[in-house]
mmCIF file of C-alpha atoms and ligand atoms in Angstrom:
data_model
loop_
_atom_site.group_PDB
_atom_site.id
_atom_site.type_symbol
_atom_site.label_atom_id
_atom_site.label_comp_id
_atom_site.label_asym_id
_atom_site.label_seq_id
_atom_site.Cartn_x
_atom_site.Cartn_y
_atom_site.Cartn_z
ATOM 1 C CA MET K 1 -20.717 -3.485 3.034
ATOM 2 C CA TYR K 2 -17.363 -3.285 1.246
ATOM 3 C CA SER K 3 -15.320 -0.171 0.547
ATOM 4 C CA GLU K 4 -14.559 0.406 -3.101
ATOM 5 C CA PHE K 5 -11.959 -2.034 -4.430
ATOM 6 C CA LYS K 6 -8.706 -0.697 -5.814
ATOM 7 C CA LEU K 7 -5.677 -2.447 -7.242
ATOM 8 C CA ALA K 8 -2.274 -0.905 -6.664
ATOM 9 C CA PRO K 9 0.300 -2.652 -8.861
ATOM 10 C CA SER K 10 3.739 -2.431 -7.239
ATOM 11 C CA ILE K 11 6.370 -1.269 -9.691
ATOM 12 C CA LEU K 12 9.013 -2.975 -7.533
ATOM 13 C CA SER K 13 8.539 -6.002 -9.781
ATOM 14 C CA ALA K 14 8.549 -3.955 -13.002
ATOM 15 C CA ASP K 15 11.502 -3.383 -15.321
ATOM 16 C CA PHE K 16 13.258 -0.395 -13.714
ATOM 17 C CA SER K 17 14.840 0.488 -17.063
ATOM 18 C CA ASN K 18 11.354 0.986 -18.504
ATOM 19 C CA LEU K 19 9.090 2.584 -15.913
ATOM 20 C CA LYS K 20 7.097 4.315 -18.660
ATOM 21 C CA GLY K 21 6.228 0.838 -19.858
ATOM 22 C CA ALA K 22 5.103 -0.079 -16.338
ATOM 23 C CA LEU K 23 2.840 2.985 -16.222
ATOM 24 C CA LYS K 24 1.380 2.029 -19.599
ATOM 25 C CA ILE K 25 0.581 -1.452 -18.294
ATOM 26 C CA CYS K 26 -1.248 0.122 -15.338
ATOM 27 C CA ASP K 27 -3.136 2.460 -17.696
ATOM 28 C CA ASP K 28 -4.096 -0.250 -20.170
ATOM 29 C CA GLY K 29 -5.227 -2.602 -17.403
ATOM 30 C CA GLY K 30 -7.196 0.132 -15.640
ATOM 31 C CA ALA K 31 -5.388 0.042 -12.287
ATOM 32 C CA ASP K 32 -6.382 2.796 -9.858
ATOM 33 C CA TRP K 33 -3.146 3.330 -7.967
ATOM 34 C CA ILE K 34 0.588 2.991 -8.643
ATOM 35 C CA HIS K 35 2.362 1.517 -5.594
ATOM 36 C CA VAL K 36 5.939 2.732 -5.096
ATOM 37 C CA ASP K 37 8.120 0.818 -2.624
ATOM 38 C CA VAL K 38 10.734 3.015 -1.003
ATOM 39 C CA MET K 39 13.482 1.090 0.784
ATOM 40 C CA ASP K 40 16.548 2.525 2.508
ATOM 41 C CA ASN K 41 18.831 -0.461 3.224
ATOM 42 C CA GLN K 42 18.311 0.244 6.935
ATOM 43 C CA PHE K 43 14.692 -0.380 7.867
ATOM 44 C CA VAL K 44 14.793 -3.192 5.291
ATOM 45 C CA PRO K 45 17.822 -4.753 3.549
ATOM 46 C CA ASN K 46 16.854 -3.602 0.068
ATOM 47 C CA LEU K 47 17.487 -0.190 -1.541
ATOM 48 C CA THR K 48 15.104 1.180 -4.159
ATOM 49 C CA ILE K 49 13.404 4.415 -5.115
ATOM 50 C CA GLY K 50 13.684 8.049 -3.998
ATOM 51 C CA PRO K 51 11.807 11.305 -4.686
ATOM 52 C CA PRO K 52 13.464 11.993 -8.102
ATOM 53 C CA VAL K 53 11.960 8.800 -9.498
ATOM 54 C CA VAL K 54 8.532 9.701 -8.123
ATOM 55 C CA LYS K 55 8.918 13.107 -9.774
ATOM 56 C CA SER K 56 9.497 11.406 -13.127
ATOM 57 C CA LEU K 57 6.559 9.058 -12.598
ATOM 58 C CA ARG K 58 4.384 12.069 -11.768
ATOM 59 C CA LYS K 59 5.227 13.658 -15.123
ATOM 60 C CA ASN K 60 4.141 10.513 -16.928
ATOM 61 C CA THR K 61 0.899 9.518 -15.217
ATOM 62 C CA LYS K 62 -2.275 11.079 -13.867
ATOM 63 C CA LYS K 63 -2.891 8.039 -11.694
ATOM 64 C CA PHE K 64 -2.810 8.105 -7.910
ATOM 65 C CA ILE K 65 0.774 7.603 -6.702
ATOM 66 C CA ASP K 66 0.949 5.593 -3.497
ATOM 67 C CA VAL K 67 4.295 5.850 -1.717
ATOM 68 C CA HIS K 68 5.099 3.064 0.758
ATOM 69 C CA MET K 69 8.075 4.233 2.800
ATOM 70 C CA MET K 70 10.079 1.410 4.364
ATOM 71 C CA VAL K 71 12.657 3.765 5.847
ATOM 72 C CA ILE K 72 13.920 4.842 9.239
ATOM 73 C CA ASN K 73 13.309 8.477 10.184
ATOM 74 C CA PRO K 74 10.357 8.734 7.759
ATOM 75 C CA GLU K 75 9.792 12.350 8.832
ATOM 76 C CA ASN K 76 12.792 13.386 6.715
ATOM 77 C CA LEU K 77 11.213 12.134 3.505
ATOM 78 C CA VAL K 78 7.614 13.304 3.863
ATOM 79 C CA GLU K 79 8.090 16.697 2.243
ATOM 80 C CA PRO K 80 10.393 15.478 -0.559
ATOM 81 C CA PHE K 81 7.876 12.804 -1.577
ATOM 82 C CA ALA K 82 4.961 15.204 -1.274
ATOM 83 C CA ARG K 83 6.759 17.750 -3.476
ATOM 84 C CA ALA K 84 7.662 15.009 -5.966
ATOM 85 C CA GLY K 85 3.953 14.324 -6.475
ATOM 86 C CA ALA K 86 2.910 11.469 -4.178
ATOM 87 C CA ASP K 87 -0.838 11.297 -3.465
ATOM 88 C CA ASN K 88 -0.621 9.002 -0.459
ATOM 89 C CA ILE K 89 2.325 8.611 1.889
ATOM 90 C CA THR K 90 2.511 5.569 4.147
ATOM 91 C CA PHE K 91 5.125 5.023 6.838
ATOM 92 C CA HIS K 92 5.908 2.157 9.211
ATOM 93 C CA VAL K 93 5.019 2.535 12.878
ATOM 94 C CA GLU K 94 8.175 0.571 13.787
ATOM 95 C CA ALA K 95 10.333 3.145 12.008
ATOM 96 C CA SER K 96 9.505 6.165 14.116
ATOM 97 C CA GLU K 97 9.579 7.054 17.801
ATOM 98 C CA LYS K 98 6.897 9.678 17.236
ATOM 99 C CA PRO K 99 4.298 8.313 14.811
ATOM 100 C CA GLU K 100 1.860 11.067 15.686
ATOM 101 C CA GLU K 101 4.291 13.701 14.447
ATOM 102 C CA VAL K 102 4.835 11.863 11.174
ATOM 103 C CA ILE K 103 1.056 11.680 10.699
ATOM 104 C CA GLU K 104 0.778 15.423 11.303
ATOM 105 C CA LEU K 105 3.619 16.132 8.876
ATOM 106 C CA ILE K 106 1.979 14.110 6.110
ATOM 107 C CA ARG K 107 -1.412 15.671 6.870
ATOM 108 C CA ALA K 108 0.134 19.148 6.600
ATOM 109 C CA THR K 109 1.202 18.400 3.021
ATOM 110 C CA GLY K 110 -2.435 17.749 2.067
ATOM 111 C CA LYS K 111 -1.693 14.162 1.009
ATOM 112 C CA MET K 112 -3.447 11.031 2.184
ATOM 113 C CA VAL K 113 -1.935 9.463 5.292
ATOM 114 C CA GLY K 114 -1.131 5.775 5.648
ATOM 115 C CA ILE K 115 0.350 3.831 8.547
ATOM 116 C CA SER K 116 1.773 0.342 8.200
ATOM 117 C CA LEU K 117 2.796 -2.524 10.405
ATOM 118 C CA LYS K 118 4.993 -5.558 9.847
ATOM 119 C CA PRO K 119 3.468 -9.032 10.209
ATOM 120 C CA SER K 120 4.926 -9.433 13.718
ATOM 121 C CA THR K 121 3.854 -6.021 15.047
ATOM 122 C CA SER K 122 0.747 -5.942 17.238
ATOM 123 C CA PHE K 123 -2.254 -3.988 15.969
ATOM 124 C CA ASN K 124 -2.251 -2.314 19.425
ATOM 125 C CA GLU K 125 0.787 -0.314 18.264
ATOM 126 C CA ILE K 126 -1.271 1.548 15.674
ATOM 127 C CA LYS K 127 -4.722 1.500 17.299
ATOM 128 C CA PRO K 128 -4.247 4.922 18.917
ATOM 129 C CA PHE K 129 -3.731 6.482 15.474
ATOM 130 C CA MET K 130 -6.686 4.979 13.643
ATOM 131 C CA ASP K 131 -8.775 8.142 13.899
ATOM 132 C CA LYS K 132 -5.922 10.192 12.410
ATOM 133 C CA VAL K 133 -5.085 8.208 9.263
ATOM 134 C CA ASP K 134 -6.782 7.462 5.934
ATOM 135 C CA LEU K 135 -5.470 3.964 5.498
ATOM 136 C CA VAL K 136 -3.805 1.132 7.329
ATOM 137 C CA LEU K 137 -1.362 -0.955 5.317
ATOM 138 C CA VAL K 138 -1.275 -4.535 6.532
ATOM 139 C CA MET K 139 1.958 -6.228 5.473
ATOM 140 C CA SER K 140 1.274 -9.821 4.534
ATOM 141 C CA VAL K 141 4.988 -10.567 4.002
ATOM 142 C CA GLU K 142 8.113 -9.284 5.732
ATOM 143 C CA PRO K 143 8.805 -5.949 4.040
ATOM 144 C CA GLY K 144 11.860 -5.772 1.780
ATOM 145 C CA PHE K 145 11.296 -7.901 -1.305
ATOM 146 C CA GLY K 146 8.699 -8.774 -3.888
ATOM 147 C CA GLY K 147 7.820 -12.317 -4.800
ATOM 148 C CA GLN K 148 7.370 -13.763 -1.275
ATOM 149 C CA GLY K 149 4.510 -16.005 -0.168
ATOM 150 C CA TYR K 150 1.394 -14.613 1.540
ATOM 151 C CA ILE K 151 1.506 -15.166 5.316
ATOM 152 C CA GLU K 152 -1.756 -16.987 6.014
ATOM 153 C CA ASP K 153 -2.310 -15.411 9.462
ATOM 154 C CA SER K 154 -2.767 -12.098 7.660
ATOM 155 C CA THR K 155 -6.379 -12.901 6.755
ATOM 156 C CA ALA K 156 -7.442 -13.202 10.421
ATOM 157 C CA ARG K 157 -5.543 -10.026 11.187
ATOM 158 C CA ILE K 158 -7.329 -8.095 8.409
ATOM 159 C CA SER K 159 -10.708 -9.306 9.752
ATOM 160 C CA LYS K 160 -9.769 -8.185 13.252
ATOM 161 C CA ILE K 161 -8.746 -4.722 12.051
ATOM 162 C CA LYS K 162 -11.893 -4.411 9.919
ATOM 163 C CA LYS K 163 -14.050 -5.312 12.927
ATOM 164 C CA TYR K 164 -12.246 -2.762 15.092
ATOM 165 C CA LEU K 165 -12.807 -0.043 12.473
ATOM 166 C CA ASN K 166 -16.499 -0.928 12.090
ATOM 167 C CA ASP K 167 -17.058 -1.102 15.857
ATOM 168 C CA ASN K 168 -15.474 2.307 16.307
ATOM 169 C CA CYS K 169 -17.238 4.184 13.510
ATOM 170 C CA LEU K 170 -13.991 4.318 11.544
ATOM 171 C CA GLU K 171 -15.250 2.648 8.357
ATOM 172 C CA ARG K 172 -13.742 5.496 6.347
ATOM 173 C CA VAL K 173 -10.249 4.127 7.121
ATOM 174 C CA GLN K 174 -9.266 1.924 4.185
ATOM 175 C CA ILE K 175 -7.409 -1.357 4.561
ATOM 176 C CA GLN K 176 -4.559 -1.932 2.142
ATOM 177 C CA VAL K 177 -2.862 -5.315 1.990
ATOM 178 C CA ASP K 178 0.633 -5.814 0.587
ATOM 179 C CA GLY K 179 2.676 -8.927 -0.039
ATOM 180 C CA GLY K 180 2.006 -12.228 -1.770
ATOM 181 C CA ILE K 181 -1.299 -11.054 -3.268
ATOM 182 C CA LYS K 182 -2.260 -13.207 -6.242
ATOM 183 C CA LEU K 183 -5.409 -13.697 -8.276
ATOM 184 C CA HIS K 184 -6.055 -16.906 -6.362
ATOM 185 C CA ASN K 185 -6.049 -15.330 -2.869
ATOM 186 C CA ALA K 186 -7.496 -11.891 -3.668
ATOM 187 C CA GLN K 187 -11.069 -12.910 -2.852
ATOM 188 C CA GLU K 188 -10.018 -14.199 0.572
ATOM 189 C CA VAL K 189 -8.286 -10.898 1.353
ATOM 190 C CA ILE K 190 -11.214 -8.781 0.113
ATOM 191 C CA SER K 191 -13.755 -10.866 2.029
ATOM 192 C CA ALA K 192 -11.725 -10.298 5.196
ATOM 193 C CA GLY K 193 -11.977 -6.531 4.704
ATOM 194 C CA GLY K 194 -9.034 -5.475 2.549
ATOM 195 C CA ASN K 195 -10.104 -3.052 -0.172
ATOM 196 C CA ILE K 196 -6.806 -1.822 -1.639
ATOM 197 C CA LEU K 197 -4.691 -4.708 -2.841
ATOM 198 C CA VAL K 198 -1.039 -4.322 -3.773
ATOM 199 C CA ALA K 199 0.266 -6.801 -6.327
ATOM 200 C CA GLY K 200 3.814 -6.804 -7.656
ATOM 201 C CA SER K 201 5.066 -10.092 -9.056
ATOM 202 C CA GLU K 202 1.570 -11.320 -9.971
ATOM 203 C CA VAL K 203 1.168 -8.369 -12.329
ATOM 204 C CA PHE K 204 4.649 -7.613 -13.613
ATOM 205 C CA GLY K 205 5.859 -11.215 -13.585
ATOM 206 C CA SER K 206 3.033 -12.175 -15.922
ATOM 207 C CA LYS K 207 3.226 -12.521 -19.703
ATOM 208 C CA ASN K 208 0.006 -10.518 -19.981
ATOM 209 C CA PRO K 209 0.126 -7.975 -17.163
ATOM 210 C CA ASN K 210 -2.781 -5.773 -18.295
ATOM 211 C CA GLN K 211 -5.039 -8.813 -18.421
ATOM 212 C CA VAL K 212 -3.972 -9.744 -14.869
ATOM 213 C CA ILE K 213 -4.964 -6.255 -13.687
ATOM 214 C CA LYS K 214 -8.355 -6.623 -15.387
ATOM 215 C CA ASP K 215 -8.802 -10.075 -13.836
ATOM 216 C CA PHE K 216 -8.219 -8.632 -10.362
ATOM 217 C CA TYR K 217 -11.112 -6.197 -10.923
ATOM 218 C CA THR K 218 -13.417 -8.859 -12.346
ATOM 219 C CA ASN K 219 -12.596 -11.056 -9.381
ATOM 220 C CA ALA K 220 -13.225 -8.305 -6.850
ATOM 221 C CA HIS K 221 -16.444 -7.106 -8.412
ATOM 222 C CA SER K 222 -17.844 -10.616 -8.477
ATOM 223 C CA ILE K 223 -17.613 -10.867 -4.696
ATOM 224 C CA GLN K 224 -18.473 -7.240 -4.011
ATOM 225 C CA SER K 225 -21.754 -7.697 -5.844
ATOM 226 C CA ILE K 226 -22.813 -10.716 -3.739
HETATM 227 C C1 DX5 B 1 7.445 -5.641 -0.114
HETATM 228 C C2 DX5 B 1 6.701 -4.550 -0.830
HETATM 229 C C3 DX5 B 1 5.626 -4.996 -1.733
HETATM 230 C C4 DX5 B 1 6.055 -5.857 -2.889
HETATM 231 C C5 DX5 B 1 4.930 -6.813 -3.163
HETATM 232 O O1 DX5 B 1 8.189 -5.075 0.906
HETATM 233 O O2 DX5 B 1 6.109 -3.656 0.112
HETATM 234 O O3 DX5 B 1 4.853 -3.894 -2.225
HETATM 235 O O4 DX5 B 1 6.322 -5.147 -4.072
HETATM 236 O O5 DX5 B 1 5.347 -7.728 -4.110
HETATM 237 P P1 DX5 B 1 4.574 -9.097 -4.335
HETATM 238 O O6 DX5 B 1 3.195 -8.752 -4.775
HETATM 239 O O7 DX5 B 1 5.397 -9.786 -5.359
HETATM 240 O O8 DX5 B 1 4.560 -9.825 -2.993
HETATM 241 ZN ZN1 ZN B 2 4.737 -2.074 -0.656
#
Protein backbone atom coordinates (compact mmCIF):
# COMPACT_ATOMS: atom_id res chain seq x y z
CA MET A 1 0.00 0.00 0.00
CA TYR A 2 2.80 2.42 0.90
CA SER A 3 5.95 3.12 -1.08
CA GLU A 4 9.15 2.51 0.81
CA PHE A 5 9.79 5.17 3.46
CA LYS A 6 12.91 7.28 3.24
CA LEU A 7 14.20 10.10 5.41
CA ALA A 8 16.14 12.89 3.76
CA PRO A 9 17.77 15.06 6.44
CA SER A 10 18.24 18.60 5.12
CA ILE A 11 21.74 19.87 5.74
CA LEU A 12 20.38 23.43 5.58
CA SER A 13 20.01 23.21 9.35
CA ALA A 14 23.44 21.61 9.87
CA ASP A 15 26.65 23.39 10.84
CA PHE A 16 28.00 24.59 7.47
CA SER A 17 31.52 24.72 8.91
CA ASN A 18 31.32 20.98 9.56
CA LEU A 19 29.46 19.26 6.74
CA LYS A 20 31.52 16.10 7.25
CA GLY A 21 29.99 15.97 10.70
CA ALA A 22 26.52 16.32 9.16
CA LEU A 23 27.23 13.40 6.81
CA LYS A 24 28.42 11.32 9.76
CA ILE A 25 25.17 12.03 11.60
CA CYS A 26 23.22 10.83 8.54
CA ASP A 27 25.41 7.70 8.33
CA ASP A 28 25.17 6.87 12.03
CA GLY A 29 21.40 7.40 12.07
CA GLY A 30 20.90 5.36 8.90
CA ALA A 31 19.28 8.06 6.75
CA ASP A 32 18.74 7.10 3.11
CA TRP A 33 19.11 10.45 1.39
CA ILE A 34 20.98 13.71 1.98
CA HIS A 35 18.76 16.70 1.09
CA VAL A 36 20.64 19.72 -0.27
CA ASP A 37 18.75 23.03 -0.46
CA VAL A 38 20.00 25.24 -3.26
CA MET A 39 18.82 28.85 -3.02
CA ASP A 40 19.75 31.73 -5.32
CA ASN A 41 18.51 34.89 -3.57
CA GLN A 42 16.11 35.37 -6.49
CA PHE A 43 13.55 32.57 -6.51
CA VAL A 44 13.78 32.70 -2.70
CA PRO A 45 15.39 35.36 -0.47
CA ASN A 46 18.07 33.06 0.92
CA LEU A 47 21.42 32.12 -0.66
CA THR A 48 23.02 28.75 0.05
CA ILE A 49 24.82 25.96 -1.75
CA GLY A 50 26.24 25.49 -5.26
CA PRO A 51 27.79 22.61 -7.24
CA PRO A 52 31.28 22.85 -5.61
CA VAL A 53 29.78 22.00 -2.23
CA VAL A 54 27.87 19.06 -3.71
CA LYS A 55 31.14 17.89 -5.25
CA SER A 56 32.75 17.88 -1.81
CA LEU A 57 29.78 16.09 -0.27
CA ARG A 58 30.00 13.49 -3.04
CA LYS A 59 33.61 12.74 -2.12
CA ASN A 60 32.60 12.13 1.48
CA THR A 61 29.45 10.02 1.23
CA LYS A 62 28.05 7.11 -0.74
CA LYS A 63 24.52 8.13 0.19
CA PHE A 64 21.95 9.36 -2.30
CA ILE A 65 22.35 13.12 -2.80
CA ASP A 66 19.04 14.86 -3.34
CA VAL A 67 19.37 18.36 -4.78
CA HIS A 68 16.39 20.68 -4.27
CA MET A 69 16.91 23.66 -6.57
CA MET A 70 15.05 26.79 -5.48
CA VAL A 71 16.47 28.88 -8.31
CA ILE A 72 15.26 30.75 -11.36
CA ASN A 73 16.43 29.42 -14.72
CA PRO A 74 17.00 25.92 -13.27
CA GLU A 75 18.09 24.67 -16.71
CA ASN A 76 21.44 26.42 -16.22
CA LEU A 77 22.29 24.37 -13.15
CA VAL A 78 21.17 20.88 -14.17
CA GLU A 79 24.46 19.81 -15.72
CA PRO A 80 26.70 21.38 -13.05
CA PHE A 81 24.80 19.58 -10.28
CA ALA A 82 24.72 16.33 -12.22
CA ARG A 83 28.49 16.52 -12.80
CA ALA A 84 29.04 17.38 -9.13
CA GLY A 85 27.41 14.07 -8.17
CA ALA A 86 23.72 14.68 -7.44
CA ASP A 87 21.52 11.57 -7.66
CA ASN A 88 18.20 13.38 -7.86
CA ILE A 89 17.60 16.88 -9.16
CA THR A 90 14.35 18.65 -8.30
CA PHE A 91 13.28 22.01 -9.69
CA HIS A 92 10.31 24.30 -9.06
CA VAL A 93 7.59 24.52 -11.69
CA GLU A 94 7.17 28.24 -10.87
CA ALA A 95 10.82 28.87 -11.74
CA SER A 96 10.73 27.88 -15.39
CA GLU A 97 8.69 28.83 -18.45
CA LYS A 98 9.45 25.45 -20.01
CA PRO A 99 9.25 22.76 -17.32
CA GLU A 100 9.18 20.01 -19.92
CA GLU A 101 12.59 21.04 -21.20
CA VAL A 102 14.05 21.07 -17.70
CA ILE A 103 12.67 17.56 -17.15
CA GLU A 104 14.27 16.39 -20.39
CA LEU A 105 17.59 17.99 -19.44
CA ILE A 106 17.66 16.25 -16.07
CA ARG A 107 16.57 12.96 -17.65
CA ALA A 108 19.42 13.24 -20.18
CA THR A 109 21.95 13.32 -17.33
CA GLY A 110 20.68 9.93 -16.11
CA LYS A 111 19.68 11.34 -12.71
CA MET A 112 16.31 11.04 -11.03
CA VAL A 113 13.89 13.84 -11.88
CA GLY A 114 11.87 15.76 -9.32
CA ILE A 115 9.36 18.58 -9.75
CA SER A 116 8.21 20.79 -6.90
CA LEU A 117 5.46 23.24 -6.17
CA LYS A 118 5.05 25.95 -3.55
CA PRO A 119 2.15 25.72 -1.09
CA SER A 120 0.09 28.24 -3.09
CA THR A 121 0.66 26.67 -6.52
CA SER A 122 -2.15 24.52 -7.91
CA PHE A 123 -1.43 20.84 -8.49
CA ASN A 124 -2.88 21.42 -12.00
CA GLU A 125 0.38 23.21 -12.87
CA ILE A 126 2.38 20.00 -12.56
CA LYS A 127 -0.26 17.40 -13.47
CA PRO A 128 0.78 17.31 -17.14
CA PHE A 129 4.30 16.25 -16.12
CA MET A 130 3.45 13.46 -13.71
CA ASP A 131 4.20 10.71 -16.23
CA LYS A 132 7.63 12.22 -16.92
CA VAL A 133 9.05 12.59 -13.39
CA ASP A 134 10.22 10.25 -10.63
CA LEU A 135 9.08 12.33 -7.71
CA VAL A 136 6.88 15.24 -6.78
CA LEU A 137 8.13 17.45 -3.96
CA VAL A 138 5.27 18.96 -2.01
CA MET A 139 6.42 22.05 -0.13
CA SER A 140 4.72 22.21 3.24
CA VAL A 141 6.25 25.62 4.04
CA GLU A 142 7.12 28.60 1.86
CA PRO A 143 10.51 27.71 0.38
CA GLY A 144 13.49 29.72 1.62
CA PHE A 145 14.18 28.89 5.25
CA GLY A 146 14.37 26.00 7.66
CA GLY A 147 12.60 25.97 10.98
CA GLN A 148 9.12 27.08 9.82
CA GLY A 149 5.83 25.51 10.90
CA TYR A 150 4.11 22.81 8.82
CA ILE A 151 1.20 24.24 6.81
CA GLU A 152 -1.73 22.05 7.84
CA ASP A 153 -3.46 22.15 4.43
CA SER A 154 -0.50 20.20 3.07
CA THR A 155 -1.87 16.89 4.37
CA ALA A 156 -5.06 17.16 2.27
CA ARG A 157 -2.96 18.17 -0.70
CA ILE A 158 -0.67 15.13 -0.33
CA SER A 159 -3.75 12.85 -0.18
CA LYS A 160 -5.15 14.45 -3.32
CA ILE A 161 -1.89 13.98 -5.22
CA LYS A 162 -1.57 10.38 -3.99
CA LYS A 163 -5.11 9.63 -5.18
CA TYR A 164 -4.38 11.18 -8.58
CA LEU A 165 -1.23 9.05 -8.95
CA ASN A 166 -3.05 5.86 -7.92
CA ASP A 167 -6.02 6.57 -10.20
CA ASN A 168 -3.70 7.14 -13.14
CA CYS A 169 -1.42 4.12 -12.71
CA LEU A 170 1.41 6.40 -11.64
CA GLU A 171 2.14 4.77 -8.27
CA ARG A 172 5.83 4.67 -9.19
CA VAL A 173 5.99 8.47 -8.75
CA GLN A 174 7.20 9.10 -5.20
CA ILE A 175 5.85 11.87 -2.99
CA GLN A 176 8.42 13.86 -1.07
CA VAL A 177 7.31 16.35 1.56
CA ASP A 178 9.50 19.22 2.74
CA GLY A 179 9.02 21.79 5.47
CA GLY A 180 8.05 21.63 9.12
CA ILE A 181 8.36 17.83 9.29
CA LYS A 182 8.79 16.68 12.88
CA LEU A 183 8.58 13.35 14.65
CA HIS A 184 5.12 14.31 15.89
CA ASN A 185 3.59 14.93 12.43
CA ALA A 186 5.51 12.36 10.36
CA GLN A 187 2.82 9.68 10.72
CA GLU A 188 0.14 12.07 9.46
CA VAL A 189 2.23 12.90 6.39
CA ILE A 190 3.06 9.25 5.65
CA SER A 191 -0.56 8.16 6.08
CA ALA A 192 -1.58 10.81 3.55
CA GLY A 193 0.82 9.32 1.00
CA GLY A 194 4.19 10.99 1.50
CA ASN A 195 7.02 8.47 1.43
CA ILE A 196 10.17 10.63 1.35
CA LEU A 197 10.25 13.02 4.26
CA VAL A 198 12.69 15.92 4.47
CA ALA A 199 13.60 17.04 7.97
CA GLY A 200 16.05 19.83 8.73
CA SER A 201 15.67 21.50 12.10
CA GLU A 202 14.11 18.42 13.73
CA VAL A 203 17.28 16.46 13.01
CA PHE A 204 20.10 18.98 13.17
CA GLY A 205 18.53 21.15 15.86
CA SER A 206 18.40 18.16 18.18
CA LYS A 207 20.93 17.26 20.88
CA ASN A 208 20.89 13.67 19.63
CA PRO A 209 20.44 13.90 15.86
CA ASN A 210 21.25 10.27 15.00
CA GLN A 211 18.63 9.09 17.46
CA VAL A 212 16.07 11.43 15.85
CA ILE A 213 16.82 9.87 12.45
CA LYS A 214 16.35 6.39 13.93
CA ASP A 215 13.09 7.49 15.58
CA PHE A 216 11.74 8.66 12.21
CA TYR A 217 12.29 5.16 10.80
CA THR A 218 10.78 3.42 13.82
CA ASN A 219 7.79 5.73 13.56
CA ALA A 220 7.34 5.13 9.84
CA HIS A 221 7.74 1.38 10.03
CA SER A 222 5.17 1.14 12.79
CA ILE A 223 2.49 2.59 10.53
CA GLN A 224 3.72 0.96 7.35
CA SER A 225 3.34 -2.44 8.97
CA ILE A 226 -0.32 -1.85 9.95
C1 LIG B 1 13.00 25.11 2.87
C2 LIG B 1 13.81 23.89 2.52
C3 LIG B 1 13.73 22.77 3.47
C4 LIG B 1 14.22 23.05 4.86
C5 LIG B 1 13.38 22.24 5.80
O1 LIG B 1 12.93 25.93 1.76
O2 LIG B 1 13.41 23.38 1.24
O3 LIG B 1 14.37 21.59 2.97
O4 LIG B 1 15.57 22.72 5.08
O5 LIG B 1 13.70 22.59 7.10
P1 LIG B 1 12.74 22.23 8.31
O6 LIG B 1 12.65 20.74 8.37
O7 LIG B 1 13.41 22.86 9.48
O8 LIG B 1 11.38 22.85 8.00
ZN1 LIG C 1 14.27 21.44 0.57
